[in-house]
PDB file of C-alpha atoms in Angstrom:
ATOM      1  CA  UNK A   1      26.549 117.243 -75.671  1.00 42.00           C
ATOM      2  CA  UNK A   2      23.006 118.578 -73.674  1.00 56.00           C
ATOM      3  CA  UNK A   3      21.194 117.122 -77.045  1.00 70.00           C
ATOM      4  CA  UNK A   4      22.477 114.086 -76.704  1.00 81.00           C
ATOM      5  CA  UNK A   5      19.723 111.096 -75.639  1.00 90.00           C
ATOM      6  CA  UNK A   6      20.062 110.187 -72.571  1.00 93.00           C
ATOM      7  CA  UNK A   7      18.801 106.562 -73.293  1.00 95.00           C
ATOM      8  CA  UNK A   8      20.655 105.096 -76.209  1.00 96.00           C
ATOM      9  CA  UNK A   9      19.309 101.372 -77.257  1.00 96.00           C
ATOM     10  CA  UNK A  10      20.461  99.582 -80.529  1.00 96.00           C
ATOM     11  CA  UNK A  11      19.389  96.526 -81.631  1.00 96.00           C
ATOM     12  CA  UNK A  12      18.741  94.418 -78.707  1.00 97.00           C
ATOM     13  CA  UNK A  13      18.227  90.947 -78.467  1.00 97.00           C
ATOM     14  CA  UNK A  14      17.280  88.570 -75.355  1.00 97.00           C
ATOM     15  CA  UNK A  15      17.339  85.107 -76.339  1.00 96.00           C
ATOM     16  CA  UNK A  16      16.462  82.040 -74.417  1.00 93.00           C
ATOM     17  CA  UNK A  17      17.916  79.230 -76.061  1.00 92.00           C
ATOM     18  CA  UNK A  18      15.391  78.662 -79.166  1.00 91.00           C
ATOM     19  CA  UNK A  19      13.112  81.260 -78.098  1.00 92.00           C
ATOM     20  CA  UNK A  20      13.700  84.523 -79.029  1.00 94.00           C
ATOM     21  CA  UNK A  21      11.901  87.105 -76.572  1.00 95.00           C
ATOM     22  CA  UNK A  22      13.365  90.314 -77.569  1.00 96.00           C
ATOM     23  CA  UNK A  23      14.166  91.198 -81.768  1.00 95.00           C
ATOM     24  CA  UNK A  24      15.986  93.952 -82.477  1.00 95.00           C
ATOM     25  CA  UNK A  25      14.686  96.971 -80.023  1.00 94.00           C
ATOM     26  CA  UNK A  26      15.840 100.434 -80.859  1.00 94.00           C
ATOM     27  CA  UNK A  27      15.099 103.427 -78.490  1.00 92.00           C
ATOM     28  CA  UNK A  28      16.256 106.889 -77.585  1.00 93.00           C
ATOM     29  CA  UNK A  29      14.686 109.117 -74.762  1.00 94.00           C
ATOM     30  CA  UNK A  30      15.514 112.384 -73.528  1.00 92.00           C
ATOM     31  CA  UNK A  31      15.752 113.500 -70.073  1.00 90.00           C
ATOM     32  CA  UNK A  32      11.760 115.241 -69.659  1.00 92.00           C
ATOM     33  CA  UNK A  33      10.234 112.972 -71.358  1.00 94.00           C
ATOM     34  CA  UNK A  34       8.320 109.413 -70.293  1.00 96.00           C
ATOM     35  CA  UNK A  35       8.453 106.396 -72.462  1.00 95.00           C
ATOM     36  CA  UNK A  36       5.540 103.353 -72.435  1.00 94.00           C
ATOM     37  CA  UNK A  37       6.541 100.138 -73.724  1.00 94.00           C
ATOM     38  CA  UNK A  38       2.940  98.038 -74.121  1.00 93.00           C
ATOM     39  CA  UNK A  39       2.375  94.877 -75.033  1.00 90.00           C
ATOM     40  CA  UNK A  40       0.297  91.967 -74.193  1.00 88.00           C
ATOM     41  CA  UNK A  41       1.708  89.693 -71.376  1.00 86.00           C
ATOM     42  CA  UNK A  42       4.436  87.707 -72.943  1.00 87.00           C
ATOM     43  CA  UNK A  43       5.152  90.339 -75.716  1.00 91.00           C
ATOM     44  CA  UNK A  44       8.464  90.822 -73.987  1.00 92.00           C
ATOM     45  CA  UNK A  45       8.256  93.729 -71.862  1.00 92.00           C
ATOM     46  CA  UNK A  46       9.753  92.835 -68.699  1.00 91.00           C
ATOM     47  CA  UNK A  47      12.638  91.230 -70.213  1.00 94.00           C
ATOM     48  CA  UNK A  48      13.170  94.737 -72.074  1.00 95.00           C
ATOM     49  CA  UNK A  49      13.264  96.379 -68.852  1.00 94.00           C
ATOM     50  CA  UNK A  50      15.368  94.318 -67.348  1.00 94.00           C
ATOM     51  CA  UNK A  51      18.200  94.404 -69.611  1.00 97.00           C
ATOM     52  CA  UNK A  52      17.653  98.343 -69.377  1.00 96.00           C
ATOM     53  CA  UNK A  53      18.046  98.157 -65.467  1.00 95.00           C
ATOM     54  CA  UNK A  54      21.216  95.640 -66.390  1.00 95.00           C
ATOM     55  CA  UNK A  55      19.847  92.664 -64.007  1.00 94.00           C
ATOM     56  CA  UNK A  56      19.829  90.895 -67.395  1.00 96.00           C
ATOM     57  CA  UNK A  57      21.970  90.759 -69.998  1.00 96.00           C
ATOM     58  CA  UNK A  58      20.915  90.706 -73.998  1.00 96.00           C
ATOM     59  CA  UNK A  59      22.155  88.295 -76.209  1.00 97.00           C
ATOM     60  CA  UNK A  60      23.474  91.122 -78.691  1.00 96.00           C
ATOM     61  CA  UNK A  61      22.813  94.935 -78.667  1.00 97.00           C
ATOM     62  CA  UNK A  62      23.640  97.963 -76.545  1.00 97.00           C
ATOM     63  CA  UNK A  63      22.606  99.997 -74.326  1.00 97.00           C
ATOM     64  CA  UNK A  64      24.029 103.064 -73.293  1.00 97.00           C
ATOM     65  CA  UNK A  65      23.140 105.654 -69.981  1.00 96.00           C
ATOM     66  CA  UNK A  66      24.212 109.094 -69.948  1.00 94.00           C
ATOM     67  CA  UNK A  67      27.168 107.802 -71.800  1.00 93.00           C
ATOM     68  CA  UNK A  68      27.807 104.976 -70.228  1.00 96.00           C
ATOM     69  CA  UNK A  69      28.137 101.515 -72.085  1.00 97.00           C
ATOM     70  CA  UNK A  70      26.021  99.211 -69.580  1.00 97.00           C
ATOM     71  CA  UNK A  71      28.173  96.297 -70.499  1.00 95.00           C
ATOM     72  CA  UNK A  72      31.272  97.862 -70.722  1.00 96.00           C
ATOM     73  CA  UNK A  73      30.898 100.129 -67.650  1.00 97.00           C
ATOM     74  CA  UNK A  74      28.022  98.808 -65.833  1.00 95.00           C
ATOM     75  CA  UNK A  75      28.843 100.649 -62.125  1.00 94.00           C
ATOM     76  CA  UNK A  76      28.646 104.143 -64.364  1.00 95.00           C
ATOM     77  CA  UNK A  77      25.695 103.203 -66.107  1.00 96.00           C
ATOM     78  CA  UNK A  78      24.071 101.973 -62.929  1.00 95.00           C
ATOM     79  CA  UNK A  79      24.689 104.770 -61.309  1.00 94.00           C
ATOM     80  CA  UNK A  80      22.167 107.357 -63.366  1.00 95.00           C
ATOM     81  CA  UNK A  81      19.294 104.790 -63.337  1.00 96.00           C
ATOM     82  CA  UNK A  82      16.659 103.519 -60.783  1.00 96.00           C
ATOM     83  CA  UNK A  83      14.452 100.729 -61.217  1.00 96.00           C
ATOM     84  CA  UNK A  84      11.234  98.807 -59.700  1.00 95.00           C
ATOM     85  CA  UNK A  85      10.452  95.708 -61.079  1.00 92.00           C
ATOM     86  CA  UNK A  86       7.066  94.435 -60.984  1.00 85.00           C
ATOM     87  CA  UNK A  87       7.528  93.036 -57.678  1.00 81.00           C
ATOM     88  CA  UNK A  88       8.519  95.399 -55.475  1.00 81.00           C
ATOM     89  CA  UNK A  89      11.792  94.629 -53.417  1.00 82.00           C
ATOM     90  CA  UNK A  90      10.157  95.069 -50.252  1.00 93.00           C
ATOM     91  CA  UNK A  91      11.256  93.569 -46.430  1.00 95.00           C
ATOM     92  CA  UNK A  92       8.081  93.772 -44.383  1.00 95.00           C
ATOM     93  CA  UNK A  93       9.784  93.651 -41.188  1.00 97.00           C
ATOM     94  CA  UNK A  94      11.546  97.007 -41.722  1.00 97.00           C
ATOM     95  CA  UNK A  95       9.923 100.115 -41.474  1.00 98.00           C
ATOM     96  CA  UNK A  96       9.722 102.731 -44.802  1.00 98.00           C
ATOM     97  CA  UNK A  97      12.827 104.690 -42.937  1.00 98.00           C
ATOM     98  CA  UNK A  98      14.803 101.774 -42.471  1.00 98.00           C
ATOM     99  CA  UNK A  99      14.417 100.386 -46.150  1.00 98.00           C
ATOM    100  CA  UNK A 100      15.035 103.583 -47.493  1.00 98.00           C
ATOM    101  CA  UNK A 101      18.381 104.195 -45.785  1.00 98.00           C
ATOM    102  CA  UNK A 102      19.377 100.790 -46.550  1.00 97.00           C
ATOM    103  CA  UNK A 103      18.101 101.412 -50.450  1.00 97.00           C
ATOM    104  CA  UNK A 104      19.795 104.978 -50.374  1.00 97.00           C
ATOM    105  CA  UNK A 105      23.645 103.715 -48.669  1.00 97.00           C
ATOM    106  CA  UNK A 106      23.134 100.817 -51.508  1.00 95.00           C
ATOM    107  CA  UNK A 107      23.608 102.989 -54.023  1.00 95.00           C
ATOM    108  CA  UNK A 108      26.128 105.468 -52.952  1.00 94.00           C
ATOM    109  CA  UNK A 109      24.369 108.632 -51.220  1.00 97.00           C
ATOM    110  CA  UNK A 110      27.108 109.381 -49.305  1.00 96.00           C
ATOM    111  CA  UNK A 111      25.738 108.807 -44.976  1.00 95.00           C
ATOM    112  CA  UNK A 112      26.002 112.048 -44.595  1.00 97.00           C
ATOM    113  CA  UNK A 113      23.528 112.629 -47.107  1.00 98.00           C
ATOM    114  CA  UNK A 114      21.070 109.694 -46.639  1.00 98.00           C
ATOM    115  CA  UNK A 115      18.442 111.096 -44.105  1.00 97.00           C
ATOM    116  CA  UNK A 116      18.071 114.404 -46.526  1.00 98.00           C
ATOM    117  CA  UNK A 117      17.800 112.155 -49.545  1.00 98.00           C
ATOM    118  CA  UNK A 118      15.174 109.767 -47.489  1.00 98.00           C
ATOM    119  CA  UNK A 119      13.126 112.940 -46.804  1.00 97.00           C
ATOM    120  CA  UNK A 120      13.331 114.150 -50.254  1.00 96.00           C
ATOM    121  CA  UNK A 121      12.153 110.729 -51.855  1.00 96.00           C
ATOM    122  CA  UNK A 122       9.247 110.388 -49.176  1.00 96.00           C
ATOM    123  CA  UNK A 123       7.969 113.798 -50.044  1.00 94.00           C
ATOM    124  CA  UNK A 124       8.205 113.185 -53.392  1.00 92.00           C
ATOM    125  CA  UNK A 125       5.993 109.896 -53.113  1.00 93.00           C
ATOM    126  CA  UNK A 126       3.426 111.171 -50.426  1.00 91.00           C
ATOM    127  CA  UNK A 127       5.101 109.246 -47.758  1.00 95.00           C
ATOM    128  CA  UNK A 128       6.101 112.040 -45.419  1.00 94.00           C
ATOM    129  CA  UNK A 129       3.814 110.436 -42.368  1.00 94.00           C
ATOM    130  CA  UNK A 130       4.563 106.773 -43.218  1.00 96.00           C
ATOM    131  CA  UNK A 131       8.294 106.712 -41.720  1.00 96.00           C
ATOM    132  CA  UNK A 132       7.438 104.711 -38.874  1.00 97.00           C
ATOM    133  CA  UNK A 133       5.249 102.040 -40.411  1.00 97.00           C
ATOM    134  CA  UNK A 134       6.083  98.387 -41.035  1.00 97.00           C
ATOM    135  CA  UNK A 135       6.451  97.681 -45.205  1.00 97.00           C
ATOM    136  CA  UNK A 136       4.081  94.451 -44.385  1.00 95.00           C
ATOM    137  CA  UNK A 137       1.146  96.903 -42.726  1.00 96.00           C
ATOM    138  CA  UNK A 138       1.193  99.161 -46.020  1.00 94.00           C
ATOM    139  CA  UNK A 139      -1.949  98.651 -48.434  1.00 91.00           C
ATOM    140  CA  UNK A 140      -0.628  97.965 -52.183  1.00 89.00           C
ATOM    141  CA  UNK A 141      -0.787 101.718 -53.089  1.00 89.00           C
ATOM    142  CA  UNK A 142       1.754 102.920 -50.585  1.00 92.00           C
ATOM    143  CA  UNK A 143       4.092  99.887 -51.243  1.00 93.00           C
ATOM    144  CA  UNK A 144       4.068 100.426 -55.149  1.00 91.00           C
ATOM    145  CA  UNK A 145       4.885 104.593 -53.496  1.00 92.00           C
ATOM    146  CA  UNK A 146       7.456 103.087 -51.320  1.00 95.00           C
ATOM    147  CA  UNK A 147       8.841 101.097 -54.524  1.00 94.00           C
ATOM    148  CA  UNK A 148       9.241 104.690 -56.369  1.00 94.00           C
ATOM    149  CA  UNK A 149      10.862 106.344 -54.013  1.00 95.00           C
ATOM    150  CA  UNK A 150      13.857 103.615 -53.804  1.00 96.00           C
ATOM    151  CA  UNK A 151      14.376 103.943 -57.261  1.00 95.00           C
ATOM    152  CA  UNK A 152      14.760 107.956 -56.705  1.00 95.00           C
ATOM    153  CA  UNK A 153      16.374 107.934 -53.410  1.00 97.00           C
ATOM    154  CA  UNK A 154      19.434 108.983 -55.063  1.00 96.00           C
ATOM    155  CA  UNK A 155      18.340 111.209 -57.940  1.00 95.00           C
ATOM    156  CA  UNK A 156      18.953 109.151 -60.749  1.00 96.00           C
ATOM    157  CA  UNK A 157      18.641 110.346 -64.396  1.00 95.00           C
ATOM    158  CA  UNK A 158      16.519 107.240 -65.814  1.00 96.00           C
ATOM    159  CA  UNK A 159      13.823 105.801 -63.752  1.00 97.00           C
ATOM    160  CA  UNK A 160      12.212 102.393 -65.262  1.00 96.00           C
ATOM    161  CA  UNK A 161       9.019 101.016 -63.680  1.00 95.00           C
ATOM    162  CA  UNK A 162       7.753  97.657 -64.333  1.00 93.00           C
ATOM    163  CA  UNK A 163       4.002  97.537 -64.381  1.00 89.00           C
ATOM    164  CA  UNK A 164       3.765  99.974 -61.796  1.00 89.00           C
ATOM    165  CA  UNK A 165      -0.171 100.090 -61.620  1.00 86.00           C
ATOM    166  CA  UNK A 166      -0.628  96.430 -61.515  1.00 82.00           C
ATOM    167  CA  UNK A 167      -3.179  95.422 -59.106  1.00 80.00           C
ATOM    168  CA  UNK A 168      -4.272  98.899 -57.719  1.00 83.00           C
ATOM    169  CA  UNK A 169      -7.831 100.093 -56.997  1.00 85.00           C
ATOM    170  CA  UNK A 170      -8.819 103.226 -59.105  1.00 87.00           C
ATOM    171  CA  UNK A 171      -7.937 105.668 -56.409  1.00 86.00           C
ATOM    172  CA  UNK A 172      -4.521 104.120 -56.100  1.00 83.00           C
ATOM    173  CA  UNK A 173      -3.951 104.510 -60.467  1.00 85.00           C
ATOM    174  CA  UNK A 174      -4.652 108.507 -60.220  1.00 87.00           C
ATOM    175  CA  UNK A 175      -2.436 108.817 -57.311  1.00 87.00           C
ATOM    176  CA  UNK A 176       0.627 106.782 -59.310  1.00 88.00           C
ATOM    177  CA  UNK A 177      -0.180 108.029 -62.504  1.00 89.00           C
ATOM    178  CA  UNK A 178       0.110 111.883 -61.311  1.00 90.00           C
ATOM    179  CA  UNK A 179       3.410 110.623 -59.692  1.00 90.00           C
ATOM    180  CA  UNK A 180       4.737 109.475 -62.949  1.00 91.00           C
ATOM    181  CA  UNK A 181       4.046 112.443 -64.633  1.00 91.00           C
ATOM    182  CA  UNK A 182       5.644 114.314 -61.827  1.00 90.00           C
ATOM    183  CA  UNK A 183       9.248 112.338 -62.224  1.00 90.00           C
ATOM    184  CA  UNK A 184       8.921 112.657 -65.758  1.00 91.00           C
ATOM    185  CA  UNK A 185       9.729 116.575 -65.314  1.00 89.00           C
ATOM    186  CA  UNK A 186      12.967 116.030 -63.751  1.00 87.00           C
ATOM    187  CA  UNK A 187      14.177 112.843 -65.008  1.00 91.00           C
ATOM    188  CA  UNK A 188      13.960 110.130 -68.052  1.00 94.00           C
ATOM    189  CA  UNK A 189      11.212 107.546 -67.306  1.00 96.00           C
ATOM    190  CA  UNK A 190      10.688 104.493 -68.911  1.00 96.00           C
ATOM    191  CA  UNK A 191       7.357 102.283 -67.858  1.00 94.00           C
ATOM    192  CA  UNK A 192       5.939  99.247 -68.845  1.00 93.00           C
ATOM    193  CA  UNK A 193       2.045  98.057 -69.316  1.00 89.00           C
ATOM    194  CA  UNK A 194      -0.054  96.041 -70.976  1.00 84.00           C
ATOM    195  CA  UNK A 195      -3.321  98.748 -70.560  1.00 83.00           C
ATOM    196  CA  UNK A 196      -3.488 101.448 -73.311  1.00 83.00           C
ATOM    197  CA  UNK A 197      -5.002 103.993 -71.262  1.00 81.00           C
ATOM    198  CA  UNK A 198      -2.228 103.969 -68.683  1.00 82.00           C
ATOM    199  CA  UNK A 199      -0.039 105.411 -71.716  1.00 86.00           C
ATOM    200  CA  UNK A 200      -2.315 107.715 -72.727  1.00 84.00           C
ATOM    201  CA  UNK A 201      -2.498 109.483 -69.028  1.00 84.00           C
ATOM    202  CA  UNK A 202       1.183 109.345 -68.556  1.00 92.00           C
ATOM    203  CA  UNK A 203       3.317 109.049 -71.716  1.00 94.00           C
ATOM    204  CA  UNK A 204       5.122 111.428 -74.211  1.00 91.00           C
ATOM    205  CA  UNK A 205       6.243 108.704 -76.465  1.00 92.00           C
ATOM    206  CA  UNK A 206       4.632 104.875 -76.937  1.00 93.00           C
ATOM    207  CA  UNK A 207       6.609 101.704 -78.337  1.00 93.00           C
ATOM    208  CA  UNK A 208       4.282  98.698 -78.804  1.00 93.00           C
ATOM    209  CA  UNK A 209       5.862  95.410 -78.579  1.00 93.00           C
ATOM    210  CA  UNK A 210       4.446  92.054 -80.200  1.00 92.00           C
ATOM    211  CA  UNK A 211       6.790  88.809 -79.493  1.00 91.00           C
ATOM    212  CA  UNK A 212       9.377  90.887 -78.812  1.00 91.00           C
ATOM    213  CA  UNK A 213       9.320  93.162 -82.048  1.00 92.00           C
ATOM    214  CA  UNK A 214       8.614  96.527 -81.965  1.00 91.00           C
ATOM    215  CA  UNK A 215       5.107  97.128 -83.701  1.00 90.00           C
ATOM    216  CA  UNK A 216       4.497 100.235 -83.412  1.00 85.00           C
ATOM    217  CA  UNK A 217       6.090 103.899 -82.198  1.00 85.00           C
ATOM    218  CA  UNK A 218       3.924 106.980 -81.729  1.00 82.00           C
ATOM    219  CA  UNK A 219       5.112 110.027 -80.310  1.00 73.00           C
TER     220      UNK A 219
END
């Protein structure tokens, strides 16, 4: 059904033997619309995302993806998501082309696809006259742009980003934030912070998270 969420999460829990970092989390989102989880450092953020991205699996709960049960059918549910962790997965010997193809034949753009799709993620991400340019020469800005456009390279319906203003100047915050709100018109977007005003410039919906309950949710 078209009405259907396209981000399903039900009671999910992350624990770590005694400690308990994530209690209970429920959350739907839409395609259109862009989700911020907040929370102080700690409050169990990046764990959340990376159980959505299914690099980390919960301790109970579920999570489904267009459908797809990301336990039961991970490669599906994989498949309609992108994700950048806080630290970019950058190589600074390759060039943005290079790490792009590499990032777009990784997960599945068929080759005779992958230069259109590298062209289409670059342009999205203001990276049209970076091709040739080492990852390790880039300043923080471009390689947080560079870290976008991986997680798009192959048009996925959910995109989750993992503190992805941290460390940027002010110039470098507008530039990201307006990208956000650009991918939120096409797909599902699901970002993390700890700074209040970040989900104020880019969100639709907000969840705040305190040790790893959810606090608060405000459309």
């Amino acid at each position: 059904m078209d009405d259907e969420p396209l981000v399903q999460v039900s009671g999910l829990h992350k624990r770590y033997g005694a400690a308990h970092a994530v209690r209970g989390l429920n959350l739907t989102l839409q395609r259109g619309q862009i989700l911020g989880l907040l929370g102080a450092n700690g409050a169990g953020k990046t764990t959340t995302m990376a159980m959505l991205a299914g690099v980390l699996a919960p301790t109970c709960g579920s999570i489904l993806i267009a459908g797809h049960d990301l336990a039961k059918h991970p490669l599906a549910a994989k498949a309609s998501l992108g994700y950048l962790p806080e630290a970019a997965p950058l190589y600074p010997e390759l060039s943005v082309d290079e790490f792009l193809r590499h990032c777009a034949i990784l997960r599945g753009v068929p080759r005779a696809h992958v230069n259109a799709a590298v062209a289409r993620s670059k342009l999205r991400c203001a990276l049209t006259d970076t091709g040739k340019r080492l990852l390790g020469n880039l300043s923080k800005g471009y390689r947080q742009r560079v870290g976008i456009a991986q997680a798009i390279v192959h048009e996925p319906d959910l995109v989750i980003l993992d503190e992805p203003t941290s460390g940027l100047d002010p110039a470098q915050l507008r530039e990201i934030r307006s990208l956000i709100r650009e991918l939120g018109a096409q797909h599902a977007v699901v970002l993390s912070t700890h700074l209040l005003p970040e989900a104020q410039h880019v969100c639709d919906q907000v969840q705040i998270i305190h040790q790893g309950e959810l606090a608060l949710s405000a459309p």
